[in-house]
PDB file of C-alpha atoms in Angstrom:
ATOM      1  CA  MET A 470      64.407 115.099  57.555  1.00 43.00           C
ATOM      2  CA  LYS A 471      65.068 117.220  60.628  1.00 59.00           C
ATOM      3  CA  ASN A 472      63.440 116.507  63.975  1.00 62.00           C
ATOM      4  CA  LYS A 473      61.035 119.290  65.030  1.00 68.00           C
ATOM      5  CA  PHE A 474      62.042 118.650  68.644  1.00 88.00           C
ATOM      6  CA  LYS A 475      64.195 121.598  69.794  1.00 95.00           C
ATOM      7  CA  ILE A 476      66.740 121.076  72.566  1.00 97.00           C
ATOM      8  CA  ALA A 477      68.337 123.799  74.681  1.00 98.00           C
ATOM      9  CA  ILE A 478      72.015 123.145  75.411  1.00 98.00           C
ATOM     10  CA  ILE A 479      74.181 124.601  78.175  1.00 97.00           C
ATOM     11  CA  GLY A 480      77.897 123.848  78.030  1.00 95.00           C
ATOM     12  CA  GLY A 481      77.923 122.995  74.336  1.00 94.00           C
ATOM     13  CA  THR A 482      81.583 123.787  73.648  1.00 93.00           C
ATOM     14  CA  GLY A 483      83.280 121.698  76.353  1.00 89.00           C
ATOM     15  CA  LYS A 484      84.860 118.275  76.025  1.00 87.00           C
ATOM     16  CA  ALA A 485      81.494 116.610  76.584  1.00 94.00           C
ATOM     17  CA  GLY A 486      79.284 119.309  75.070  1.00 95.00           C
ATOM     18  CA  ASN A 487      81.057 119.354  71.720  1.00 94.00           C
ATOM     19  CA  TYR A 488      80.294 115.649  71.192  1.00 96.00           C
ATOM     20  CA  LEU A 489      76.748 116.132  72.451  1.00 97.00           C
ATOM     21  CA  VAL A 490      76.070 118.873  69.892  1.00 97.00           C
ATOM     22  CA  LYS A 491      77.515 116.776  67.061  1.00 96.00           C
ATOM     23  CA  GLU A 492      75.438 113.742  68.019  1.00 96.00           C
ATOM     24  CA  LEU A 493      72.222 115.744  68.419  1.00 97.00           C
ATOM     25  CA  LEU A 494      72.682 117.237  64.946  1.00 96.00           C
ATOM     26  CA  LYS A 495      73.440 113.783  63.568  1.00 95.00           C
ATOM     27  CA  GLN A 496      70.167 112.519  65.044  1.00 95.00           C
ATOM     28  CA  GLY A 497      68.237 115.387  63.475  1.00 94.00           C
ATOM     29  CA  PHE A 498      67.486 117.735  66.368  1.00 96.00           C
ATOM     30  CA  HIS A 499      67.232 121.509  66.237  1.00 96.00           C
ATOM     31  CA  LEU A 500      69.375 123.172  68.911  1.00 97.00           C
ATOM     32  CA  LYS A 501      69.587 126.370  70.936  1.00 98.00           C
ATOM     33  CA  LEU A 502      72.957 126.920  72.618  1.00 98.00           C
ATOM     34  CA  LEU A 503      73.705 129.302  75.477  1.00 98.00           C
ATOM     35  CA  LEU A 504      77.240 130.595  74.962  1.00 96.00           C
ATOM     36  CA  ARG A 505      79.218 133.261  76.767  1.00 94.00           C
ATOM     37  CA  ASN A 506      81.599 133.362  73.811  1.00 92.00           C
ATOM     38  CA  PRO A 507      79.760 132.353  70.613  1.00 92.00           C
ATOM     39  CA  GLU A 508      83.021 132.434  68.645  1.00 91.00           C
ATOM     40  CA  SER A 509      84.174 129.394  70.638  1.00 89.00           C
ATOM     41  CA  LEU A 510      81.658 127.194  68.812  1.00 92.00           C
ATOM     42  CA  LYS A 511      83.474 125.472  65.947  1.00 90.00           C
ATOM     43  CA  ILE A 512      80.475 123.506  64.689  1.00 93.00           C
ATOM     44  CA  LYS A 513      78.464 125.323  62.038  1.00 91.00           C
ATOM     45  CA  SER A 514      74.911 124.334  61.194  1.00 95.00           C
ATOM     46  CA  PRO A 515      71.679 126.063  60.096  1.00 95.00           C
ATOM     47  CA  TYR A 516      69.969 123.988  62.799  1.00 96.00           C
ATOM     48  CA  ILE A 517      71.860 125.744  65.616  1.00 97.00           C
ATOM     49  CA  GLU A 518      70.508 128.924  67.197  1.00 96.00           C
ATOM     50  CA  ILE A 519      72.864 130.763  69.546  1.00 97.00           C
ATOM     51  CA  VAL A 520      71.830 132.727  72.622  1.00 97.00           C
ATOM     52  CA  LYS A 521      74.704 134.831  73.923  1.00 97.00           C
ATOM     53  CA  GLY A 522      74.661 134.868  77.696  1.00 97.00           C
ATOM     54  CA  ASP A 523      75.569 133.278  81.012  1.00 97.00           C
ATOM     55  CA  ALA A 524      73.800 130.455  82.848  1.00 97.00           C
ATOM     56  CA  ARG A 525      74.064 132.488  86.065  1.00 97.00           C
ATOM     57  CA  ASN A 526      71.795 135.135  84.531  1.00 97.00           C
ATOM     58  CA  TYR A 527      68.115 134.133  84.743  1.00 98.00           C
ATOM     59  CA  GLY A 528      67.093 136.270  81.776  1.00 98.00           C
ATOM     60  CA  ASP A 529      69.628 134.521  79.549  1.00 98.00           C
ATOM     61  CA  VAL A 530      68.466 131.078  80.675  1.00 98.00           C
ATOM     62  CA  HIS A 531      64.821 132.001  80.112  1.00 98.00           C
ATOM     63  CA  ALA A 532      65.638 133.198  76.584  1.00 98.00           C
ATOM     64  CA  LEU A 533      67.472 129.937  75.914  1.00 98.00           C
ATOM     65  CA  VAL A 534      64.742 127.629  77.160  1.00 97.00           C
ATOM     66  CA  LYS A 535      61.837 129.415  75.472  1.00 96.00           C
ATOM     67  CA  ASP A 536      60.356 127.387  72.572  1.00 95.00           C
ATOM     68  CA  CYS A 537      62.393 124.289  73.483  1.00 97.00           C
ATOM     69  CA  GLN A 538      61.038 120.932  74.617  1.00 96.00           C
ATOM     70  CA  ALA A 539      63.920 119.929  76.892  1.00 97.00           C
ATOM     71  CA  VAL A 540      67.259 121.115  78.280  1.00 98.00           C
ATOM     72  CA  ILE A 541      70.562 119.220  78.405  1.00 98.00           C
ATOM     73  CA  SER A 542      73.542 120.591  80.337  1.00 98.00           C
ATOM     74  CA  THR A 543      77.187 119.565  80.220  1.00 97.00           C
ATOM     75  CA  ILE A 544      78.307 122.809  81.844  1.00 96.00           C
ATOM     76  CA  GLY A 545      81.811 122.944  83.283  1.00 93.00           C
ATOM     77  CA  GLN A 546      83.333 125.099  85.989  1.00 92.00           C
ATOM     78  CA  PRO A 547      84.938 128.266  84.541  1.00 88.00           C
ATOM     79  CA  LYS A 548      88.524 128.610  85.779  1.00 88.00           C
ATOM     80  CA  GLY A 549      89.081 131.181  88.469  1.00 90.00           C
ATOM     81  CA  GLU A 550      85.381 131.870  89.012  1.00 93.00           C
ATOM     82  CA  THR A 551      82.983 131.096  91.824  1.00 94.00           C
ATOM     83  CA  PRO A 552      81.090 127.788  91.512  1.00 95.00           C
ATOM     84  CA  ILE A 553      78.470 127.896  88.778  1.00 96.00           C
ATOM     85  CA  PHE A 554      76.424 124.713  89.158  1.00 97.00           C
ATOM     86  CA  SER A 555      73.792 125.563  91.759  1.00 97.00           C
ATOM     87  CA  ASP A 556      73.191 129.056  90.356  1.00 97.00           C
ATOM     88  CA  ALA A 557      72.718 127.678  86.847  1.00 97.00           C
ATOM     89  CA  THR A 558      70.455 124.890  88.058  1.00 98.00           C
ATOM     90  CA  ARG A 559      68.288 127.242  90.092  1.00 98.00           C
ATOM     91  CA  ASN A 560      67.787 129.402  86.997  1.00 98.00           C
ATOM     92  CA  ILE A 561      67.018 126.379  84.832  1.00 98.00           C
ATOM     93  CA  ILE A 562      64.429 125.050  87.281  1.00 98.00           C
ATOM     94  CA  GLN A 563      62.771 128.462  87.475  1.00 98.00           C
ATOM     95  CA  ALA A 564      62.702 128.909  83.686  1.00 98.00           C
ATOM     96  CA  LEU A 565      61.379 125.410  83.047  1.00 97.00           C
ATOM     97  CA  SER A 566      58.651 125.856  85.649  1.00 96.00           C
ATOM     98  CA  HIS A 567      57.646 129.239  84.234  1.00 97.00           C
ATOM     99  CA  LEU A 568      57.494 127.928  80.673  1.00 97.00           C
ATOM    100  CA  ASN A 569      55.805 124.613  81.576  1.00 96.00           C
ATOM    101  CA  ILE A 570      58.720 122.511  80.303  1.00 95.00           C
ATOM    102  CA  SER A 571      59.554 119.498  82.411  1.00 92.00           C
ATOM    103  CA  ARG A 572      62.566 117.607  81.037  1.00 97.00           C
ATOM    104  CA  TYR A 573      66.069 118.467  82.237  1.00 98.00           C
ATOM    105  CA  ILE A 574      69.116 116.238  81.783  1.00 98.00           C
ATOM    106  CA  SER A 575      72.526 117.142  83.174  1.00 98.00           C
ATOM    107  CA  ALA A 576      75.977 115.641  83.609  1.00 98.00           C
ATOM    108  CA  THR A 577      77.986 115.950  86.817  1.00 97.00           C
ATOM    109  CA  GLY A 578      80.864 114.336  88.687  1.00 95.00           C
ATOM    110  CA  LEU A 579      80.933 111.054  90.576  1.00 95.00           C
ATOM    111  CA  ASN A 580      81.584 112.984  93.810  1.00 95.00           C
ATOM    112  CA  VAL A 581      77.886 113.876  94.189  1.00 97.00           C
ATOM    113  CA  ASP A 582      76.243 111.792  96.936  1.00 97.00           C
ATOM    114  CA  THR A 583      72.659 110.524  96.985  1.00 98.00           C
ATOM    115  CA  PRO A 584      70.762 108.758  99.805  1.00 97.00           C
ATOM    116  CA  ILE A 585      70.797 105.384  98.032  1.00 97.00           C
ATOM    117  CA  ASP A 586      74.518 105.299  97.197  1.00 98.00           C
ATOM    118  CA  LYS A 587      76.678 102.307  98.038  1.00 97.00           C
ATOM    119  CA  LYS A 588      79.980 103.679  96.780  1.00 97.00           C
ATOM    120  CA  GLY A 589      82.896 101.282  96.788  1.00 96.00           C
ATOM    121  CA  PRO A 590      86.349 102.124  98.196  1.00 96.00           C
ATOM    122  CA  LYS A 591      87.680 103.677  94.949  1.00 94.00           C
ATOM    123  CA  ILE A 592      84.711 105.973  94.444  1.00 96.00           C
ATOM    124  CA  LYS A 593      84.618 106.895  98.144  1.00 96.00           C
ATOM    125  CA  MET A 594      88.300 107.786  97.937  1.00 96.00           C
ATOM    126  CA  ALA A 595      87.757 109.873  94.797  1.00 95.00           C
ATOM    127  CA  THR A 596      84.786 111.629  96.416  1.00 95.00           C
ATOM    128  CA  ASP A 597      86.774 112.424  99.565  1.00 96.00           C
ATOM    129  CA  TRP A 598      89.703 113.677  97.460  1.00 96.00           C
ATOM    130  CA  MET A 599      87.397 116.086  95.631  1.00 95.00           C
ATOM    131  CA  LYS A 600      85.922 117.316  98.908  1.00 95.00           C
ATOM    132  CA  VAL A 601      89.420 118.091 100.227  1.00 96.00           C
ATOM    133  CA  ASN A 602      90.948 119.568  97.066  1.00 96.00           C
ATOM    134  CA  TYR A 603      87.898 121.241  95.489  1.00 94.00           C
ATOM    135  CA  PRO A 604      85.610 121.904  98.453  1.00 96.00           C
ATOM    136  CA  LYS A 605      83.655 124.799  96.961  1.00 96.00           C
ATOM    137  CA  THR A 606      82.758 123.177  93.645  1.00 96.00           C
ATOM    138  CA  THR A 607      82.088 119.816  95.312  1.00 96.00           C
ATOM    139  CA  LEU A 608      79.704 121.424  97.776  1.00 97.00           C
ATOM    140  CA  ASP A 609      78.069 123.428  94.991  1.00 97.00           C
ATOM    141  CA  LYS A 610      77.405 120.270  92.968  1.00 97.00           C
ATOM    142  CA  GLN A 611      75.808 118.727  96.039  1.00 97.00           C
ATOM    143  CA  VAL A 612      73.597 121.808  96.412  1.00 98.00           C
ATOM    144  CA  GLU A 613      72.676 121.388  92.737  1.00 98.00           C
ATOM    145  CA  PHE A 614      71.478 117.854  93.487  1.00 98.00           C
ATOM    146  CA  GLU A 615      69.430 119.116  96.427  1.00 98.00           C
ATOM    147  CA  PHE A 616      67.810 121.803  94.252  1.00 98.00           C
ATOM    148  CA  LEU A 617      66.818 119.174  91.698  1.00 98.00           C
ATOM    149  CA  SER A 618      65.565 116.743  94.355  1.00 98.00           C
ATOM    150  CA  ASN A 619      63.259 119.413  95.753  1.00 97.00           C
ATOM    151  CA  SER A 620      61.960 120.545  92.358  1.00 97.00           C
ATOM    152  CA  ASN A 621      58.897 119.461  90.395  1.00 96.00           C
ATOM    153  CA  ILE A 622      60.673 119.046  87.048  1.00 97.00           C
ATOM    154  CA  ASN A 623      61.570 115.712  85.463  1.00 98.00           C
ATOM    155  CA  TRP A 624      65.326 115.784  85.959  1.00 98.00           C
ATOM    156  CA  THR A 625      68.092 113.235  85.436  1.00 98.00           C
ATOM    157  CA  LEU A 626      71.560 113.923  86.836  1.00 98.00           C
ATOM    158  CA  VAL A 627      74.140 111.665  85.170  1.00 98.00           C
ATOM    159  CA  ARG A 628      77.250 111.033  87.286  1.00 98.00           C
ATOM    160  CA  LEU A 629      80.477 110.470  85.389  1.00 97.00           C
ATOM    161  CA  PRO A 630      84.005 109.123  85.745  1.00 97.00           C
ATOM    162  CA  LEU A 631      86.840 110.434  83.538  1.00 96.00           C
ATOM    163  CA  ILE A 632      85.612 111.474  80.079  1.00 96.00           C
ATOM    164  CA  GLU A 633      87.640 110.223  77.091  1.00 96.00           C
ATOM    165  CA  GLN A 634      87.231 112.413  74.028  1.00 95.00           C
ATOM    166  CA  THR A 635      86.693 109.858  71.308  1.00 95.00           C
ATOM    167  CA  ASP A 636      84.240 108.863  68.605  1.00 94.00           C
ATOM    168  CA  GLN A 637      84.590 105.226  69.637  1.00 93.00           C
ATOM    169  CA  ARG A 638      81.673 103.460  71.277  1.00 94.00           C
ATOM    170  CA  GLY A 639      81.819 100.826  73.968  1.00 95.00           C
ATOM    171  CA  LYS A 640      79.606  98.887  76.353  1.00 97.00           C
ATOM    172  CA  VAL A 641      77.906 101.228  78.825  1.00 97.00           C
ATOM    173  CA  ILE A 642      76.979 100.087  82.319  1.00 98.00           C
ATOM    174  CA  VAL A 643      74.553 102.061  84.477  1.00 98.00           C
ATOM    175  CA  SER A 644      74.229 101.965  88.264  1.00 98.00           C
ATOM    176  CA  LEU A 645      72.276 104.049  90.756  1.00 98.00           C
ATOM    177  CA  GLU A 646      74.570 103.081  93.635  1.00 98.00           C
ATOM    178  CA  ASP A 647      78.217 103.040  92.535  1.00 98.00           C
ATOM    179  CA  CYS A 648      80.283 104.012  89.509  1.00 97.00           C
ATOM    180  CA  PRO A 649      80.846 100.814  87.475  1.00 96.00           C
ATOM    181  CA  GLY A 650      84.047 101.934  85.737  1.00 96.00           C
ATOM    182  CA  GLU A 651      86.819 104.497  85.520  1.00 95.00           C
ATOM    183  CA  ARG A 652      86.090 106.041  82.109  1.00 97.00           C
ATOM    184  CA  ILE A 653      83.308 106.972  79.719  1.00 97.00           C
ATOM    185  CA  SER A 654      83.593 107.734  76.007  1.00 97.00           C
ATOM    186  CA  SER A 655      82.362 111.228  75.190  1.00 97.00           C
ATOM    187  CA  THR A 656      80.326 109.733  72.350  1.00 97.00           C
ATOM    188  CA  ASP A 657      78.742 107.130  74.621  1.00 98.00           C
ATOM    189  CA  LEU A 658      77.987 109.900  77.099  1.00 98.00           C
ATOM    190  CA  ALA A 659      76.349 112.006  74.382  1.00 98.00           C
ATOM    191  CA  CYS A 660      74.211 109.092  73.222  1.00 97.00           C
ATOM    192  CA  PHE A 661      73.158 108.262  76.781  1.00 98.00           C
ATOM    193  CA  LEU A 662      72.135 111.850  77.484  1.00 98.00           C
ATOM    194  CA  ILE A 663      70.121 111.998  74.266  1.00 98.00           C
ATOM    195  CA  ALA A 664      68.458 108.661  74.997  1.00 97.00           C
ATOM    196  CA  GLN A 665      67.038 110.136  78.201  1.00 97.00           C
ATOM    197  CA  LEU A 666      64.862 112.462  76.121  1.00 96.00           C
ATOM    198  CA  SER A 667      62.594 109.519  75.305  1.00 95.00           C
ATOM    199  CA  ASP A 668      63.277 107.237  78.300  1.00 96.00           C
ATOM    200  CA  ASP A 669      61.741 107.787  81.742  1.00 96.00           C
ATOM    201  CA  THR A 670      63.792 105.097  83.517  1.00 98.00           C
ATOM    202  CA  TYR A 671      66.010 107.601  85.296  1.00 98.00           C
ATOM    203  CA  ILE A 672      63.621 110.496  85.862  1.00 98.00           C
ATOM    204  CA  LYS A 673      64.333 112.064  89.276  1.00 98.00           C
ATOM    205  CA  LYS A 674      67.395 109.829  89.618  1.00 98.00           C
ATOM    206  CA  ALA A 675      71.176 110.249  89.476  1.00 98.00           C
ATOM    207  CA  PRO A 676      72.668 107.267  87.642  1.00 98.00           C
ATOM    208  CA  PHE A 677      76.386 106.588  87.311  1.00 98.00           C
ATOM    209  CA  ILE A 678      77.514 105.509  83.834  1.00 98.00           C
ATOM    210  CA  ALA A 679      80.830 104.100  82.629  1.00 98.00           C
ATOM    211  CA  ASN A 680      82.385 101.986  79.911  1.00 97.00           C
ATOM    212  CA  VAL A 681      83.466  98.497  80.920  1.00 90.00           C
TER     213      VAL A 681
END
């Protein structure tokens, strides 16, 4: 029996999003996916509704979110384009507020800083490397965090190490201060993101997760 809960998905064809979509369908959810190129979606299901559009366009995001109960994003940075994260997040916050929907769950990199962080040497080094080599996207992800922190929605921003594309599951450790490992299974990531739909532990927080 299918779950009547409908989830809006942004970034559903990437290396994390593909596993997220599969796991959501497995757990019985109805889905709406925002896709710039609908033909890129290889998963076929009568429980998937596609909205063709771009997360940087407010009208497209509003159309996606309408009639959904929550939004999950695993959006990636399009190659050769200006940073997408803060623009997409601003549109999502606006659409959720307008439609009286509160739950937003998103994945991001470990380079995002929060006031309570106690990053160890490895994570500090990785963060600094990203700031030097990818300054625009790193700054944009930090702006995304600031947008969420100043919003009234119930957001969770999940910070990630390297994603391994695998169906295998492992032990997942969560920390609000430092990344506890170097890798996360894409399936474990998907399950963690989905679990946040019914768990308020990390509302308005930015946990790190990793396999150990």
